[in-house]
Short mmCIF file of C-alpha atoms in Angstrom, two decimals:
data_model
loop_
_atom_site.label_atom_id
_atom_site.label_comp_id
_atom_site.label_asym_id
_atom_site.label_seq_id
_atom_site.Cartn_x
_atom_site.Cartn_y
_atom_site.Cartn_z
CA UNK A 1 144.51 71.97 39.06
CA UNK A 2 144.75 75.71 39.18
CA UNK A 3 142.04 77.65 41.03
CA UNK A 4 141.05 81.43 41.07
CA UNK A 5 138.77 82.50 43.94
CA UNK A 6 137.24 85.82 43.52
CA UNK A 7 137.15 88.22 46.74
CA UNK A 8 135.39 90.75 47.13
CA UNK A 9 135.92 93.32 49.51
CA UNK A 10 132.63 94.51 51.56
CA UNK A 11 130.91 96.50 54.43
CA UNK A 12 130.76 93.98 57.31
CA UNK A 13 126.46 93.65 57.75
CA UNK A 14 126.85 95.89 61.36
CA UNK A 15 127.74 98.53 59.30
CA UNK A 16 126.10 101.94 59.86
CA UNK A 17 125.75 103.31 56.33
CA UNK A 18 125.79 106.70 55.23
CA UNK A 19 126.00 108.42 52.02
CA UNK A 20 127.90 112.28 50.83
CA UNK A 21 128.18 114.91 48.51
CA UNK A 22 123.81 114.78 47.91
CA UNK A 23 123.76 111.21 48.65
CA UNK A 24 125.72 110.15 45.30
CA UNK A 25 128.67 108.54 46.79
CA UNK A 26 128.98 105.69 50.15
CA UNK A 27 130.51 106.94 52.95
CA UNK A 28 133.36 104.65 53.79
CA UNK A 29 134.12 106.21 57.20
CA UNK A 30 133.93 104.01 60.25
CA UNK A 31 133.29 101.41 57.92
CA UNK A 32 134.51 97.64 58.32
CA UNK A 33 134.87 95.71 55.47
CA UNK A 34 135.40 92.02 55.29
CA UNK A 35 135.69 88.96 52.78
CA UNK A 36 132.05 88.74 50.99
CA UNK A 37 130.32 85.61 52.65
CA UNK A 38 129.89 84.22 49.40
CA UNK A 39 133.16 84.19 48.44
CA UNK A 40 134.42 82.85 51.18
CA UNK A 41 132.44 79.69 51.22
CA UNK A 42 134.25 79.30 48.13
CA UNK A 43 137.73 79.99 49.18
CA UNK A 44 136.94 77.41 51.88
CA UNK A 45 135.88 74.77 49.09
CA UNK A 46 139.17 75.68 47.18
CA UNK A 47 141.23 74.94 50.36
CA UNK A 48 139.80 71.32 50.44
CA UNK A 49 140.98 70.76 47.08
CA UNK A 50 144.41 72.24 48.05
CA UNK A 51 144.29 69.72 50.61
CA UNK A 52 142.40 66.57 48.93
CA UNK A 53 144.31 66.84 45.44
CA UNK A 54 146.83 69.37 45.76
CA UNK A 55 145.51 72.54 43.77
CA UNK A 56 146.67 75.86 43.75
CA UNK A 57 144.69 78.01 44.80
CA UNK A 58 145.29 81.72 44.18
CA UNK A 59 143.05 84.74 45.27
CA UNK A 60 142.07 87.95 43.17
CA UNK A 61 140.10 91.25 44.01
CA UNK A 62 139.62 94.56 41.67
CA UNK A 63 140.22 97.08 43.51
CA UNK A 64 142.51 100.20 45.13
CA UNK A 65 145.11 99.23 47.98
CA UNK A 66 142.72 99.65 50.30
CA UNK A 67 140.97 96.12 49.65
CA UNK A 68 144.61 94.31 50.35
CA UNK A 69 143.92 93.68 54.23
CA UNK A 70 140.86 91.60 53.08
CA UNK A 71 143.40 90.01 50.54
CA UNK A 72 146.27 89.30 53.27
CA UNK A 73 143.38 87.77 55.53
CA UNK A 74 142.77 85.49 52.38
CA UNK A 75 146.03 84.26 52.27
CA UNK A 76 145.87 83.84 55.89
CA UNK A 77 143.28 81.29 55.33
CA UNK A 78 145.53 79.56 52.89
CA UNK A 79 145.61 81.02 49.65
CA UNK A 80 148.36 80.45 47.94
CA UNK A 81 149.46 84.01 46.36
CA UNK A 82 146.82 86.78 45.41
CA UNK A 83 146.33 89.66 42.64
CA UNK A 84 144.68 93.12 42.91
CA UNK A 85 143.99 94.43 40.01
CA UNK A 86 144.53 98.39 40.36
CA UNK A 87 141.38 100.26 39.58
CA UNK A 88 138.01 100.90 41.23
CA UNK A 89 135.74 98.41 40.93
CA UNK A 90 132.48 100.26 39.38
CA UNK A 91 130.01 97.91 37.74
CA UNK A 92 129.58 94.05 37.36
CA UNK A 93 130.74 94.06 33.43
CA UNK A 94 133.87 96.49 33.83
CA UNK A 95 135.08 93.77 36.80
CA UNK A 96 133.91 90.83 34.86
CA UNK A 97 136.56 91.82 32.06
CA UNK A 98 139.25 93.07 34.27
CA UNK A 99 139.10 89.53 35.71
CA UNK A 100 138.71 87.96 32.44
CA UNK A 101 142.45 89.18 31.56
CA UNK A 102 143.40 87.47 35.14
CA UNK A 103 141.88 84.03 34.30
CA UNK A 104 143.38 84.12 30.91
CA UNK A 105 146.72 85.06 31.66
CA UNK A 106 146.46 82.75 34.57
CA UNK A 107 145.67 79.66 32.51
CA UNK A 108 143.30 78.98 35.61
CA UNK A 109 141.34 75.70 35.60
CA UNK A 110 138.36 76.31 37.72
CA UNK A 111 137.59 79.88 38.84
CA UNK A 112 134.79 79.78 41.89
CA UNK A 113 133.25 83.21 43.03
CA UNK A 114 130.24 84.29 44.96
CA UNK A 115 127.31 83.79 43.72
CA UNK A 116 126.49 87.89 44.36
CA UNK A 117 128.09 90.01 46.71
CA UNK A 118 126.16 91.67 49.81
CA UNK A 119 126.88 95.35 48.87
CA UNK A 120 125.14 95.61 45.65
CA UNK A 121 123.66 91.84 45.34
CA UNK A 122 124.31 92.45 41.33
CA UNK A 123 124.66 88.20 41.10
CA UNK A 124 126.13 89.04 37.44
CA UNK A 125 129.85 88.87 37.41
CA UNK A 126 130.56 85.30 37.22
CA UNK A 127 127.72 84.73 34.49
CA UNK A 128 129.43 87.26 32.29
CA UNK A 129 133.13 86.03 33.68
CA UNK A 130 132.39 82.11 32.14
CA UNK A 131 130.92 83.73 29.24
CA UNK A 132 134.44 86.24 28.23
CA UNK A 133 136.70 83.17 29.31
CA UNK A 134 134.25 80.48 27.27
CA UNK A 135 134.09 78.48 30.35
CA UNK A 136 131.66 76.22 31.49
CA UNK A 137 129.11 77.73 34.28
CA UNK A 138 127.24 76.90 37.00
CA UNK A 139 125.43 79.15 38.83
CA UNK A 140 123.75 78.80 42.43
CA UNK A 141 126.22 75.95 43.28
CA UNK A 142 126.30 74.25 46.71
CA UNK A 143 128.46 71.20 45.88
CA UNK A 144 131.61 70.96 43.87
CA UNK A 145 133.83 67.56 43.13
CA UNK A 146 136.02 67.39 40.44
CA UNK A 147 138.21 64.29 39.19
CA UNK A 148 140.80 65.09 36.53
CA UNK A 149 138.83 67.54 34.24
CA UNK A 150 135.66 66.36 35.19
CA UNK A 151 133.46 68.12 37.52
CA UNK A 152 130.27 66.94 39.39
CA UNK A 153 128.11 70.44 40.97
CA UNK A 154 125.10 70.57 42.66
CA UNK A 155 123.00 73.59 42.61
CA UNK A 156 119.66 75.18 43.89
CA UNK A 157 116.63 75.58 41.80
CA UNK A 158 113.11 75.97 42.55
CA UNK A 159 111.57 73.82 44.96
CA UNK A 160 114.83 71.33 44.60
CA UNK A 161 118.29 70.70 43.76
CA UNK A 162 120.11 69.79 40.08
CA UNK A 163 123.16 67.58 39.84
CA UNK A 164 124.90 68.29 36.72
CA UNK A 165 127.84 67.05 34.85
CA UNK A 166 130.64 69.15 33.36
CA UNK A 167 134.04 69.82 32.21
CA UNK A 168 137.01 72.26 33.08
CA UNK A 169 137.50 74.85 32.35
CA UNK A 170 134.50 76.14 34.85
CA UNK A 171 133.15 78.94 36.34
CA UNK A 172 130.97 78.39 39.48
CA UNK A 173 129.01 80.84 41.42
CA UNK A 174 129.40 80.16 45.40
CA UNK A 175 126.58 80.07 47.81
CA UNK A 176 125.71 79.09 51.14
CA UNK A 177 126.22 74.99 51.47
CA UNK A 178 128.80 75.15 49.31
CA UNK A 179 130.67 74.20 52.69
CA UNK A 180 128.91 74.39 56.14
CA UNK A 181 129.14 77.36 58.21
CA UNK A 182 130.88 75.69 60.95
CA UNK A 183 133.84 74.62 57.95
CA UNK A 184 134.74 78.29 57.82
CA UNK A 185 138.13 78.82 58.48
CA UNK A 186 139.23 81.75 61.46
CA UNK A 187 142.68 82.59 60.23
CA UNK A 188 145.50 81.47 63.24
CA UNK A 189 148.44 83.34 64.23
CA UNK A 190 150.67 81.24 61.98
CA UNK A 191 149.06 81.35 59.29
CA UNK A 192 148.69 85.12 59.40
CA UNK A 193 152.58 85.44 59.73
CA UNK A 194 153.38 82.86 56.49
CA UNK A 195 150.16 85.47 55.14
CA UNK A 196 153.32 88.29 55.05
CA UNK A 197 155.79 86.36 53.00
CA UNK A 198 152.93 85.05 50.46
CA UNK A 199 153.18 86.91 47.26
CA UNK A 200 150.84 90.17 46.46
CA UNK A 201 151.27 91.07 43.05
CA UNK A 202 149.27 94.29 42.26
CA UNK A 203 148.56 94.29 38.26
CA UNK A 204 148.09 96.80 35.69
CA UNK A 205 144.25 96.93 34.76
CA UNK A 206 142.67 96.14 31.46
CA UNK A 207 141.17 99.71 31.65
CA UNK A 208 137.39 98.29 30.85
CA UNK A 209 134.82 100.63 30.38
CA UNK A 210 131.58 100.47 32.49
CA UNK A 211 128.65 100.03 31.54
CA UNK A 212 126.76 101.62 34.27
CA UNK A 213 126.80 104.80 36.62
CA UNK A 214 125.28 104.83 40.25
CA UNK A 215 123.65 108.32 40.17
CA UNK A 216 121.89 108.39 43.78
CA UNK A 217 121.53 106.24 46.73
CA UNK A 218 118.56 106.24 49.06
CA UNK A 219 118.41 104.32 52.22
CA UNK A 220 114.89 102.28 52.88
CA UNK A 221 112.26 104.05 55.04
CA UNK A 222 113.20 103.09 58.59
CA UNK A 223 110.96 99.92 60.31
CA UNK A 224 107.55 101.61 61.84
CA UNK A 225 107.57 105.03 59.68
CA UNK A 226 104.20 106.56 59.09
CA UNK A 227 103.79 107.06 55.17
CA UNK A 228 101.71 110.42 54.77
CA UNK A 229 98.72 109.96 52.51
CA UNK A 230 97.68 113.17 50.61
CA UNK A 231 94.45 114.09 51.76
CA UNK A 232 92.83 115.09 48.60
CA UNK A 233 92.98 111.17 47.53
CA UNK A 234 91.81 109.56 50.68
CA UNK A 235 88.36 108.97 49.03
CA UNK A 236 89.91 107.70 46.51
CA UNK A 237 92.21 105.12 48.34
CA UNK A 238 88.97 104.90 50.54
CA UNK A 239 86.83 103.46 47.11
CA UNK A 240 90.01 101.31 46.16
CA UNK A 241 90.34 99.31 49.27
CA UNK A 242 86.38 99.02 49.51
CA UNK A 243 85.60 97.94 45.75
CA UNK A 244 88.40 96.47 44.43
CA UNK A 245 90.51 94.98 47.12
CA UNK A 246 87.10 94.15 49.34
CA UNK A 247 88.61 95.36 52.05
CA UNK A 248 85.48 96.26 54.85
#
């Protein structure tokens, strides 16, 4: 079985963020990025199957040369080889196809990604990845066994859980109890010195269009700000709470 784990490469949550040039672009200064959580509790699932039933298990990312630490520490975990596709990453449907290409050329059996990432917690990319690759897809998935080119996933849904039945080729998208927390794997010394030799292959991209443009950022009002009410509509708000919300 061949499996392709998608990494992406984010701000770790301690983060300060900042934005520049009028707020339009993130500020990657000071900034340390790490393996999205998601992902990772699916890299960790792949490395049991490496282990159970022999897979291979290969890594991918889209992005510039700056996302190939998080790659190496990938491989450190046990990864097998990893690709970086070479362009900016800049909306959930332009990465979607540049991976597309990957899976396709890869003749991958199961590809497992986050469910969303924590930077822009989009959640669309491995929808729209089963869909260009005709896969099978669960989303939402927190169990994963597979026996010859059957597959067994359980997932979340509201107020519950959903055991289906599928096939390879399959798409899942990773969350939490995919693998406990305490299963996560702290790359060792060794295994960040075999991490070296392991293969890197940087690709040519697909040049995909996006779809989308991020035109502004604004961060959230901080905790305990005072929101300034414009006096000439206090009565109003005043009449508002009193006869329609009840408030006394």
């Amino acid at each position: 079985m061949k499996i392709l784990v998608c990494i992406s490469h984010v701000p770790d949550t301690t983060s300060k963020i900042n934005f520049t040039d009028g707020d339009s672009k993130f500020d990657t200064n000071g900034v340390q990025y790490v393996i999205n959580p998601n992902d990772e509790f699916g890299l960790t699932r792949a490395m049991w199957f490496k282990e159970k039933q022999g897979a291979s298990v290969d890594v991918v990312n889209v992005g510039g040369a700056e996302t190939e630490p998080t790659l190496r520490k990938a491989l450190a975990i046990g990864a097998d080889s990893a690709i970086r596709v070479n362009t900016e990453a800049k909306d959930g449907f332009q990465v979607a196809k540049e991976l597309a290409k990957v899976v396709k050329d890869g003749g991958y059996d199961l590809v497992i990604a986050g469910r969303e990432s924590i930077d822009y917690n989009g959640g669309m990319v491995p929808g729209m990845l089963a869909e260009l690759t005709d896969a099978n897809f669960v989303t939402n998935c927190i169990n994963l066994e597979v026996e010859g080119t059957n597959a067994t996933a359980t997932r979340e849904i509201d107020g519950g859980k959903e055991t289906v039945a599928t096939s390879l080729p399959l798409v899942i998208a990773g969350q939490k109890g995919l693998v406990e927390e305490s299963d996560l794997r702290i790359p060792n010394m060794r295994g960040i010195m075999m991490a070296r030799k392991k293969p890197l292959n940087v690709v040519d991209a697909a040049n995909a269009e996006p779809e989308t443009a991020s035109i502004k950022f604004e961060k959230p009002a901080p905790k305990g700000a005072v929101t300034l009410v414009d006096a000439g509509n206090l009565d109003e708000l005043v009449n508002l709470l009193h006869n329609e919300a009840k408030v006394i």
